[in-house]
PDB file of N, CA and C in Angstrom:
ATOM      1  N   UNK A   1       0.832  -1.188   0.000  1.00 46.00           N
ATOM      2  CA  UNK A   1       0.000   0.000   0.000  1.00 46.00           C
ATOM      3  C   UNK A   1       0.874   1.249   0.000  1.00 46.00           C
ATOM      4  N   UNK A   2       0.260   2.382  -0.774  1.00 59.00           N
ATOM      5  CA  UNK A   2       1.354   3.675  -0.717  1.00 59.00           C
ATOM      6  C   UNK A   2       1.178   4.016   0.253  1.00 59.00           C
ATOM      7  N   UNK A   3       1.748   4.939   1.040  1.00 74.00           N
ATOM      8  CA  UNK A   3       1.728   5.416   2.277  1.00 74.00           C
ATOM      9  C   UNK A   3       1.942   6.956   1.839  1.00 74.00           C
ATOM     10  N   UNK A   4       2.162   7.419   0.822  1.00 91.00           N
ATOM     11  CA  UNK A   4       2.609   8.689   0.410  1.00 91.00           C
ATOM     12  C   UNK A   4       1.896   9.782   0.865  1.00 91.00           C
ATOM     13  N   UNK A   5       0.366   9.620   0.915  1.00 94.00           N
ATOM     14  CA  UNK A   5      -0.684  10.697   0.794  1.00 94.00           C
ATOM     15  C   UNK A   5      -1.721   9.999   1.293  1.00 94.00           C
ATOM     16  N   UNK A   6      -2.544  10.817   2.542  1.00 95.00           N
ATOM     17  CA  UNK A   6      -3.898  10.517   3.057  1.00 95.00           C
ATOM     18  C   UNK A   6      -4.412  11.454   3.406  1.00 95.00           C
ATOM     19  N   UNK A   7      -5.814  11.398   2.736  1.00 97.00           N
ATOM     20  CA  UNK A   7      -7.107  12.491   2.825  1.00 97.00           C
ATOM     21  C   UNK A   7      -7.721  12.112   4.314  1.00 97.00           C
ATOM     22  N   UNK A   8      -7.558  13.333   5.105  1.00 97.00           N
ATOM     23  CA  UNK A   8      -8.426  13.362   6.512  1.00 97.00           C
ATOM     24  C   UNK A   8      -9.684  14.393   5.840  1.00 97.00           C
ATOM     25  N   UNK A   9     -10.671  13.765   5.834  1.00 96.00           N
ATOM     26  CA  UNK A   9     -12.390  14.691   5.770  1.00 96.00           C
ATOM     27  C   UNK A   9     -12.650  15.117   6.936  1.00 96.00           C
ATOM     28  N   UNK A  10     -13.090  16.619   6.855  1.00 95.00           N
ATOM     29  CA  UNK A  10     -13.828  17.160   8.257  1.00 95.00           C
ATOM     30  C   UNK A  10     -14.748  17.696   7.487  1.00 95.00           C
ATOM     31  N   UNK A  11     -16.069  17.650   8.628  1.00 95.00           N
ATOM     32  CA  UNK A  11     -17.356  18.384   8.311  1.00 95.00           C
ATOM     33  C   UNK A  11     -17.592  19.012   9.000  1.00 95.00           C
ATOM     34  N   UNK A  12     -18.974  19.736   8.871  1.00 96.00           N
ATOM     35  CA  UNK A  12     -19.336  21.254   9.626  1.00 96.00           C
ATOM     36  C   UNK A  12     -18.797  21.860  10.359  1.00 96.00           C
ATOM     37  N   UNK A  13     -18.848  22.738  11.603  1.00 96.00           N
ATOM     38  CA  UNK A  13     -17.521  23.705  11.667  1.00 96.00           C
ATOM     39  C   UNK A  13     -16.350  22.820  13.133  1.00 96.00           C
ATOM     40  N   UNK A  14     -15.533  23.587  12.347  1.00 96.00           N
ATOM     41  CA  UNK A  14     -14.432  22.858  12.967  1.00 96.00           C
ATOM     42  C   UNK A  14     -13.839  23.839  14.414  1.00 96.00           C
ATOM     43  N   UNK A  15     -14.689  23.477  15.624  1.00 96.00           N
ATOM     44  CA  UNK A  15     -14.615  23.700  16.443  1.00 96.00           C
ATOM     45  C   UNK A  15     -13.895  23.113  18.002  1.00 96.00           C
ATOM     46  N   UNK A  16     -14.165  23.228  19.200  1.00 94.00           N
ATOM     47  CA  UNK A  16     -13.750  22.741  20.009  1.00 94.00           C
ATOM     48  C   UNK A  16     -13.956  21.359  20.102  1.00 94.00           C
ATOM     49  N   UNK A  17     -15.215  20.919  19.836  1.00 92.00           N
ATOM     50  CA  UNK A  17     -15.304  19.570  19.682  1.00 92.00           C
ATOM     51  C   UNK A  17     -14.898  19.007  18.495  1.00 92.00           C
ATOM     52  N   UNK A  18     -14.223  19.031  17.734  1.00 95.00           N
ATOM     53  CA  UNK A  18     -14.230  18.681  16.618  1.00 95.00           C
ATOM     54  C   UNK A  18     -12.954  18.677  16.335  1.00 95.00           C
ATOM     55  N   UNK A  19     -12.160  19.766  17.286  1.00 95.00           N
ATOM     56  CA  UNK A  19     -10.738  19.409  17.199  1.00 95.00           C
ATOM     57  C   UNK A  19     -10.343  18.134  17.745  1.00 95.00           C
ATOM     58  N   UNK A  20     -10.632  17.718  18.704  1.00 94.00           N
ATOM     59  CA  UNK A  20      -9.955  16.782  19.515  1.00 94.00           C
ATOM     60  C   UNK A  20      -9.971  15.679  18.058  1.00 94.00           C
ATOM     61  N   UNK A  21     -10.758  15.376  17.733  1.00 94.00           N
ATOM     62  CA  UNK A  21     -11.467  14.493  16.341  1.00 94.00           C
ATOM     63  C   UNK A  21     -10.106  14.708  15.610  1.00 94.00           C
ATOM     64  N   UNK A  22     -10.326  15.657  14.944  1.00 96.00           N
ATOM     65  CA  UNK A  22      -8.867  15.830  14.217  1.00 96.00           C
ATOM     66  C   UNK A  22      -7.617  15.695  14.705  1.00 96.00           C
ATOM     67  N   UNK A  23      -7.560  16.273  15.842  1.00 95.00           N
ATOM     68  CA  UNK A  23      -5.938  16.092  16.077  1.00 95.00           C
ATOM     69  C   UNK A  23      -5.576  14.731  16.366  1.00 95.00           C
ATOM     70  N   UNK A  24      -7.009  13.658  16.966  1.00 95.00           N
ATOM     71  CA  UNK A  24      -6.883  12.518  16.903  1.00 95.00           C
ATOM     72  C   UNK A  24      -6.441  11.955  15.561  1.00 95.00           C
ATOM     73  N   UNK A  25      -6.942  12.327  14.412  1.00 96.00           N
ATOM     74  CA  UNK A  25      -6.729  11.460  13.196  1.00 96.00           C
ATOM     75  C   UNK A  25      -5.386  12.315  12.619  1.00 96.00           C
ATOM     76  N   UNK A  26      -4.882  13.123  13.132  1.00 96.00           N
ATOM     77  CA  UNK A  26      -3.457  14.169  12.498  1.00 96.00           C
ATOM     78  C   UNK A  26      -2.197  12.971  13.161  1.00 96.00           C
ATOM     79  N   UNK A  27      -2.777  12.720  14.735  1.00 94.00           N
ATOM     80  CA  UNK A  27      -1.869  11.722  15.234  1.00 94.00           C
ATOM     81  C   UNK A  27      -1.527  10.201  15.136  1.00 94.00           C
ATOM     82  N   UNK A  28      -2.473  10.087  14.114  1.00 94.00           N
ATOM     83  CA  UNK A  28      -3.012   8.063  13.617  1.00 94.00           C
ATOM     84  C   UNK A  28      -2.027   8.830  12.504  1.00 94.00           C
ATOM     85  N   UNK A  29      -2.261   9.465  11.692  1.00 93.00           N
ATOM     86  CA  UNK A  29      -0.979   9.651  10.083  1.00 93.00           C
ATOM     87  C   UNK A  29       0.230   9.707  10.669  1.00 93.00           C
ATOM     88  N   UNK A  30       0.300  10.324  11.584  1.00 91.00           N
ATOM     89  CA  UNK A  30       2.203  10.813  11.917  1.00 91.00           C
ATOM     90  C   UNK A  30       2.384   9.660  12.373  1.00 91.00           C
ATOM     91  N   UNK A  31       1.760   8.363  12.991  1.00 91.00           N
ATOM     92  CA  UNK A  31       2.194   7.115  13.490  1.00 91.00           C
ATOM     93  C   UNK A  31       2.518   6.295  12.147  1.00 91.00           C
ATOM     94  N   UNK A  32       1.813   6.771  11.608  1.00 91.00           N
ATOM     95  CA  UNK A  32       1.510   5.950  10.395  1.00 91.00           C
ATOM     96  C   UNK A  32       2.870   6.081   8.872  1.00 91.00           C
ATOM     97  N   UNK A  33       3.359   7.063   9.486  1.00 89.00           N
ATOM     98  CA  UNK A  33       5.117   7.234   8.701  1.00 89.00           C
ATOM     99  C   UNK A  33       4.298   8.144   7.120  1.00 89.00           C
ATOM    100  N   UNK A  34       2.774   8.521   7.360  1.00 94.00           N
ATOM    101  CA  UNK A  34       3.102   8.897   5.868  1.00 94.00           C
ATOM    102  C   UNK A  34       3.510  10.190   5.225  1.00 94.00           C
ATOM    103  N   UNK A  35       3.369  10.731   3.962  1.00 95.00           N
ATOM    104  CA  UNK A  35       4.645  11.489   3.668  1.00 95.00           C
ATOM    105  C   UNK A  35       3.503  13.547   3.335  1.00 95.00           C
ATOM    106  N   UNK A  36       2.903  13.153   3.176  1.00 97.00           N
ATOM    107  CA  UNK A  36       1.559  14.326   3.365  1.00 97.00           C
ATOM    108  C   UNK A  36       0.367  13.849   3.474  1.00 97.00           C
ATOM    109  N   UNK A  37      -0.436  14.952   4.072  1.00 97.00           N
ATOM    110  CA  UNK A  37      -1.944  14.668   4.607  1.00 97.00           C
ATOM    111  C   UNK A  37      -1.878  16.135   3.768  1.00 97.00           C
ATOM    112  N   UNK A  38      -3.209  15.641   3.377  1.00 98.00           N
ATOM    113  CA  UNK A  38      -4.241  16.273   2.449  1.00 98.00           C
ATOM    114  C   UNK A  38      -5.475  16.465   3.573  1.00 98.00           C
ATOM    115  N   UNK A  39      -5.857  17.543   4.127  1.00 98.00           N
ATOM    116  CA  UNK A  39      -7.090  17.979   4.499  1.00 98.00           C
ATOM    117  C   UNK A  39      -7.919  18.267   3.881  1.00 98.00           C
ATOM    118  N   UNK A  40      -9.198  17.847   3.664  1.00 98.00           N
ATOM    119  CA  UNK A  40     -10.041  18.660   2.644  1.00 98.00           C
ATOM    120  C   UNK A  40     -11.364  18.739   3.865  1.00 98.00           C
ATOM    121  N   UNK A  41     -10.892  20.193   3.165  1.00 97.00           N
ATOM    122  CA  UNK A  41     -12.443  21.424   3.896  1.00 97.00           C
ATOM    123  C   UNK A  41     -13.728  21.386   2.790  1.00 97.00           C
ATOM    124  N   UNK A  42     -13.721  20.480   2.396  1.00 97.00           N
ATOM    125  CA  UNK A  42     -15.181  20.869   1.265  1.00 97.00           C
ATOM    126  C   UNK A  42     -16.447  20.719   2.162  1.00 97.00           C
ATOM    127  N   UNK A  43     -16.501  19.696   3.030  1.00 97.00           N
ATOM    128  CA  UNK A  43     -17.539  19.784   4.118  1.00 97.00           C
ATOM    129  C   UNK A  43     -17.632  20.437   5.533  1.00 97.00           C
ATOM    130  N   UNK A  44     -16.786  21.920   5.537  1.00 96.00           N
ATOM    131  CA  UNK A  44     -16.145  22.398   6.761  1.00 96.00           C
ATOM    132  C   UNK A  44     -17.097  23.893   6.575  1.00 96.00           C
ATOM    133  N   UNK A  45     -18.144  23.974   7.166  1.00 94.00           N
ATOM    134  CA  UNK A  45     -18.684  25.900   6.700  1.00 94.00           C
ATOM    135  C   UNK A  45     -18.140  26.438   7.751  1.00 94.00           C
ATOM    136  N   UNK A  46     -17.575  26.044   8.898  1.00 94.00           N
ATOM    137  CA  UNK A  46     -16.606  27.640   9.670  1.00 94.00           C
ATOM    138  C   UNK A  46     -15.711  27.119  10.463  1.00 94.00           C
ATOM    139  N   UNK A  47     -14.843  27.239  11.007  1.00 95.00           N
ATOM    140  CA  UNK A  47     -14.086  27.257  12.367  1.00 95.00           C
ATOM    141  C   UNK A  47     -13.710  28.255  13.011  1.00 95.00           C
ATOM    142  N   UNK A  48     -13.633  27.923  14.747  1.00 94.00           N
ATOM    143  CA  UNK A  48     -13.708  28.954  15.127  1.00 94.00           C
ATOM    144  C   UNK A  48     -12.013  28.672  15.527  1.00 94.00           C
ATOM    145  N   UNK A  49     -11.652  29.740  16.696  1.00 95.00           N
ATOM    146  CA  UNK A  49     -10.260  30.057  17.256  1.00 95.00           C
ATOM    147  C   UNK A  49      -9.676  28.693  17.531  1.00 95.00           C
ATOM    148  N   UNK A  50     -11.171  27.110  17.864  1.00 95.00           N
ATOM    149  CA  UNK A  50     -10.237  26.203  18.984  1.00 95.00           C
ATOM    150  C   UNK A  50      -9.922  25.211  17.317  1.00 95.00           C
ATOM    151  N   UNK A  51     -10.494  25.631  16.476  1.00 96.00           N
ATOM    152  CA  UNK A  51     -10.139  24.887  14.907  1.00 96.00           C
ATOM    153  C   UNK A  51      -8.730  25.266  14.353  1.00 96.00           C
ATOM    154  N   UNK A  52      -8.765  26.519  14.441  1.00 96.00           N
ATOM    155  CA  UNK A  52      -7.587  27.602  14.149  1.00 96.00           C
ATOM    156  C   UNK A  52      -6.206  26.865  14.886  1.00 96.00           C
ATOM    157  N   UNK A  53      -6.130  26.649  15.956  1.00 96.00           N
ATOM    158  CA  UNK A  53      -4.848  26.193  17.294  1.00 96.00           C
ATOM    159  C   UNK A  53      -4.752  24.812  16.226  1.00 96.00           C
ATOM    160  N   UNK A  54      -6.089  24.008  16.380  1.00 96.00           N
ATOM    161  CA  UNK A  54      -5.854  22.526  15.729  1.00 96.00           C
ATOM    162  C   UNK A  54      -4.629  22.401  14.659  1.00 96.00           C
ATOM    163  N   UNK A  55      -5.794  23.255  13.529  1.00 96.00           N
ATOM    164  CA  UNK A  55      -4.832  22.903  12.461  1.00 96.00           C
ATOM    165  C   UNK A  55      -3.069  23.761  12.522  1.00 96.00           C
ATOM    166  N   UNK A  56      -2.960  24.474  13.421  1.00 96.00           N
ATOM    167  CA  UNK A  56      -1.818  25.073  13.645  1.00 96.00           C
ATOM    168  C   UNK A  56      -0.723  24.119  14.500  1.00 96.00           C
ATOM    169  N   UNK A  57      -1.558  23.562  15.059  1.00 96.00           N
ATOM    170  CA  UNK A  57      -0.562  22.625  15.888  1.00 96.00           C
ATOM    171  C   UNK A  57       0.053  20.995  14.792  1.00 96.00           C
ATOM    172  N   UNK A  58      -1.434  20.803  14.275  1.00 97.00           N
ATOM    173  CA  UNK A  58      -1.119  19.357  13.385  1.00 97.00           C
ATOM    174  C   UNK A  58      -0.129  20.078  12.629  1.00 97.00           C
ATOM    175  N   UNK A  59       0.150  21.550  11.830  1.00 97.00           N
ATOM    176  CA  UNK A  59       1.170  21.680  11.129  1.00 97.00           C
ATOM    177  C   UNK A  59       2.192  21.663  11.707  1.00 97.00           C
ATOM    178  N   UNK A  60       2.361  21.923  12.927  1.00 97.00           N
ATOM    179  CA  UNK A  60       3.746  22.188  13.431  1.00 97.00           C
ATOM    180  C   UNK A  60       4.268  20.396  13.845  1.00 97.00           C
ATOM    181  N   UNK A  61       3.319  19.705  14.318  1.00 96.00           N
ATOM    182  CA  UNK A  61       3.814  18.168  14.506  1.00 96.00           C
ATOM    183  C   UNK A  61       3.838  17.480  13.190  1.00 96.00           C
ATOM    184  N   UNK A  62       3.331  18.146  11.838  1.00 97.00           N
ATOM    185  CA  UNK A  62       3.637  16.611  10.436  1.00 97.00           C
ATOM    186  C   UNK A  62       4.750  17.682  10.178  1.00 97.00           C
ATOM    187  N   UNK A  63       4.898  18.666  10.611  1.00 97.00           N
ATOM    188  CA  UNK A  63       6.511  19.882   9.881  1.00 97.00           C
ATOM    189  C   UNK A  63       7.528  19.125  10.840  1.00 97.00           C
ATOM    190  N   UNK A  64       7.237  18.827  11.793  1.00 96.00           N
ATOM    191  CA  UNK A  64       8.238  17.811  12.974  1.00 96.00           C
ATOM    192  C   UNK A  64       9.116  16.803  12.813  1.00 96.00           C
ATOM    193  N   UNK A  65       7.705  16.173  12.004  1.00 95.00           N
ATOM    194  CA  UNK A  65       7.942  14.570  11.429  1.00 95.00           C
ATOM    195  C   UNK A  65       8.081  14.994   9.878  1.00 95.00           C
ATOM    196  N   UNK A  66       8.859  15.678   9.155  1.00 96.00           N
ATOM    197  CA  UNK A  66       8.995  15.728   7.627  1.00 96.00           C
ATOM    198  C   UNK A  66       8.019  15.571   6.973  1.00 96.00           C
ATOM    199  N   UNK A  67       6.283  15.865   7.320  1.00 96.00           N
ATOM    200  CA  UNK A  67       5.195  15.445   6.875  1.00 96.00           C
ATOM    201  C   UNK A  67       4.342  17.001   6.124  1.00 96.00           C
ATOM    202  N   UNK A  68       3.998  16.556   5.035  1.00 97.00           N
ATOM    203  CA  UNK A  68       3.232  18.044   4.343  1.00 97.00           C
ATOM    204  C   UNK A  68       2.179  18.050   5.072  1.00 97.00           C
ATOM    205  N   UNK A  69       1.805  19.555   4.966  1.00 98.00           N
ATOM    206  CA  UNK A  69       0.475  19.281   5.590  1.00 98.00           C
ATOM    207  C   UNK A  69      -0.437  20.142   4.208  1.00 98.00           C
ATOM    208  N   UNK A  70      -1.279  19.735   3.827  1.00 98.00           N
ATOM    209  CA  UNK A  70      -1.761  20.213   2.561  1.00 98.00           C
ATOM    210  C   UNK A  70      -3.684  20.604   2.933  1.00 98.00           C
ATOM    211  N   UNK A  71      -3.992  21.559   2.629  1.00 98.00           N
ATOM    212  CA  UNK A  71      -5.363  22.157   2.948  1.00 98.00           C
ATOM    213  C   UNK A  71      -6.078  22.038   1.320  1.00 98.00           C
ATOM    214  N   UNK A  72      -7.045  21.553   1.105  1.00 98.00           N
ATOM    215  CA  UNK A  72      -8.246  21.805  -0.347  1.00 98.00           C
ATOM    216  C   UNK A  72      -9.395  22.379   0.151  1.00 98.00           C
ATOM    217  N   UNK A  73     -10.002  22.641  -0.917  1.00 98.00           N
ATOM    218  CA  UNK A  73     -11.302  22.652  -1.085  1.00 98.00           C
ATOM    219  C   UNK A  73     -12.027  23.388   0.066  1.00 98.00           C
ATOM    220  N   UNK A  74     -11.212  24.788   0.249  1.00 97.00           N
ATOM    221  CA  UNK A  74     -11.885  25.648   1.463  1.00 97.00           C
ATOM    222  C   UNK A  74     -13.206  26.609   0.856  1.00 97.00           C
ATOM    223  N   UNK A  75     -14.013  26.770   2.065  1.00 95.00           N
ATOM    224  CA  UNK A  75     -15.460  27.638   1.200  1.00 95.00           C
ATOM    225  C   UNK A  75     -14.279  29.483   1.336  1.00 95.00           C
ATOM    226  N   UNK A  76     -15.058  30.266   1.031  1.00 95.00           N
ATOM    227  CA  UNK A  76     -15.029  31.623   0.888  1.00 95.00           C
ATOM    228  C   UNK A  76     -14.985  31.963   2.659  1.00 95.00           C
ATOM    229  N   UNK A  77     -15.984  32.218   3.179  1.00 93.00           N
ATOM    230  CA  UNK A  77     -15.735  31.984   4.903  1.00 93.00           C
ATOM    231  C   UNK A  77     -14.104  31.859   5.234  1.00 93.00           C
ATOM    232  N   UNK A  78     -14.242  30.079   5.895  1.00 95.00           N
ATOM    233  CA  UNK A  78     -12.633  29.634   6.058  1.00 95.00           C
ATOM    234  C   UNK A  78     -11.421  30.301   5.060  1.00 95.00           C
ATOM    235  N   UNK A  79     -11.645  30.883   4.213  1.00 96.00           N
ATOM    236  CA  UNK A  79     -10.340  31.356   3.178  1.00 96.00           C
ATOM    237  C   UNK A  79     -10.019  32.929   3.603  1.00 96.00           C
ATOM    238  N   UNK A  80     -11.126  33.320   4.226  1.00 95.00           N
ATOM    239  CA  UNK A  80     -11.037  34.887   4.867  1.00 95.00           C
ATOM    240  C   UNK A  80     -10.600  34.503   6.220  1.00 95.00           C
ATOM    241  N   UNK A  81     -10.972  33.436   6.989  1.00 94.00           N
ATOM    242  CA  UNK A  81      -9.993  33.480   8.507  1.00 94.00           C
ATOM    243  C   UNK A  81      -8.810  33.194   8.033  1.00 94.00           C
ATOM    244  N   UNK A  82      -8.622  32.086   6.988  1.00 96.00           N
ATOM    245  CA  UNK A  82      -6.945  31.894   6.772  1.00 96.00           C
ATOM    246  C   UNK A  82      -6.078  33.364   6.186  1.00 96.00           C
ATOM    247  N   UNK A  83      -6.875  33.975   5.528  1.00 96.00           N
ATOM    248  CA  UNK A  83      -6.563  35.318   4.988  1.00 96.00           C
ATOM    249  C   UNK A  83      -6.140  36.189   6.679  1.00 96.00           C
ATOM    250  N   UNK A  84      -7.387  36.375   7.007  1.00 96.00           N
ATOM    251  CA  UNK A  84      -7.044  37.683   8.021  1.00 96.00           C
ATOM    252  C   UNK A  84      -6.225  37.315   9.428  1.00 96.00           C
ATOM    253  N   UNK A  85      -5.916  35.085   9.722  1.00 95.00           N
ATOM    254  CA  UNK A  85      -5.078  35.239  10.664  1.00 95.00           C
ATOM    255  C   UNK A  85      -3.808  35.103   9.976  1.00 95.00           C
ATOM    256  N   UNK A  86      -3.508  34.963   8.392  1.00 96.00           N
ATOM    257  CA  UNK A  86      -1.929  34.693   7.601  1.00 96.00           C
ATOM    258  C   UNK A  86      -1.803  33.333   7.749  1.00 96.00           C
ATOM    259  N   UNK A  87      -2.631  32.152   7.862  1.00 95.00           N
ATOM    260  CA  UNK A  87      -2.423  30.751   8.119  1.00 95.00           C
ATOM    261  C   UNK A  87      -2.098  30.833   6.605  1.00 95.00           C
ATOM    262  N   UNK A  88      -2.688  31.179   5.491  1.00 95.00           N
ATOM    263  CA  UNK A  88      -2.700  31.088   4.362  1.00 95.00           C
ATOM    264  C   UNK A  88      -1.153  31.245   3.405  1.00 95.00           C
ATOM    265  N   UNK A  89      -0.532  31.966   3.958  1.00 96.00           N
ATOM    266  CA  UNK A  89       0.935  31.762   4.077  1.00 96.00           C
ATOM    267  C   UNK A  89       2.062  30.983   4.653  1.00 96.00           C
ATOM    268  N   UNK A  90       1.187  30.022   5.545  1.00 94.00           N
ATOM    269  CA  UNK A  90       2.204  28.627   5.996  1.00 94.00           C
ATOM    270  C   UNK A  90       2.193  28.090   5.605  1.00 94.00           C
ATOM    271  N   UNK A  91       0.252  27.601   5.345  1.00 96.00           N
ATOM    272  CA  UNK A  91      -0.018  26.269   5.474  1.00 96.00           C
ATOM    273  C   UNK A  91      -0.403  26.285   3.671  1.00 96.00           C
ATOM    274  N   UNK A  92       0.029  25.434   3.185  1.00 96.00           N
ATOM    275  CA  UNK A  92      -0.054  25.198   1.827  1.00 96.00           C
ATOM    276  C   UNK A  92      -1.658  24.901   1.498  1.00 96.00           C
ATOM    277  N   UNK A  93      -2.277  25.725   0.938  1.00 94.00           N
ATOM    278  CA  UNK A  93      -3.688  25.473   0.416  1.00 94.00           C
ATOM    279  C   UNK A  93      -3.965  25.486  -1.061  1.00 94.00           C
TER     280      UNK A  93
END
């Protein structure tokens, strides 16, 4: 099996509860040796500040482990928080 690339799906907004969810499945890939994660936001309409830390932290632990961290398919919403906090300049979207 490739191990190269795995799509984590999140839906509706990516909040306090919803982080733990993710950072759970950010920490099953980095066990998992593979080489980028692909997030796709196509089913994501907002996150708030505790979504924001999430995906800031999963970048800083797959940037740890030599791992891409890759963002798709964001609505208009999420592309203005990545805009107005500059995530949009780290994190490869």
């Amino acid at each position: 099996m490739n191990n190269s690339v795995k799509v984590i799906q999140i839906d509706g907004i990516l909040d306090s509860t919803k982080s733990q969810e993710f950072r759970d499945k950010i920490t099953a890939e980095l066990e998992s040796g593979v080489k980028t994660v692909l997030v796709d936001f196509k089913e994501v309409t907002s996150m708030d500040s505790s979504g924001l830390g999430a995906l800031v932290l999963a970048f800083k632990a797959l940037r740890a482990a030599n791992t891409r961290l890759v963002i798709c398919s964001i609505n208009e919403q999420v592309r203005i928080v990545f805009q107005l906090t500059g995530i949009d300049k780290v994190i490869e979207i």
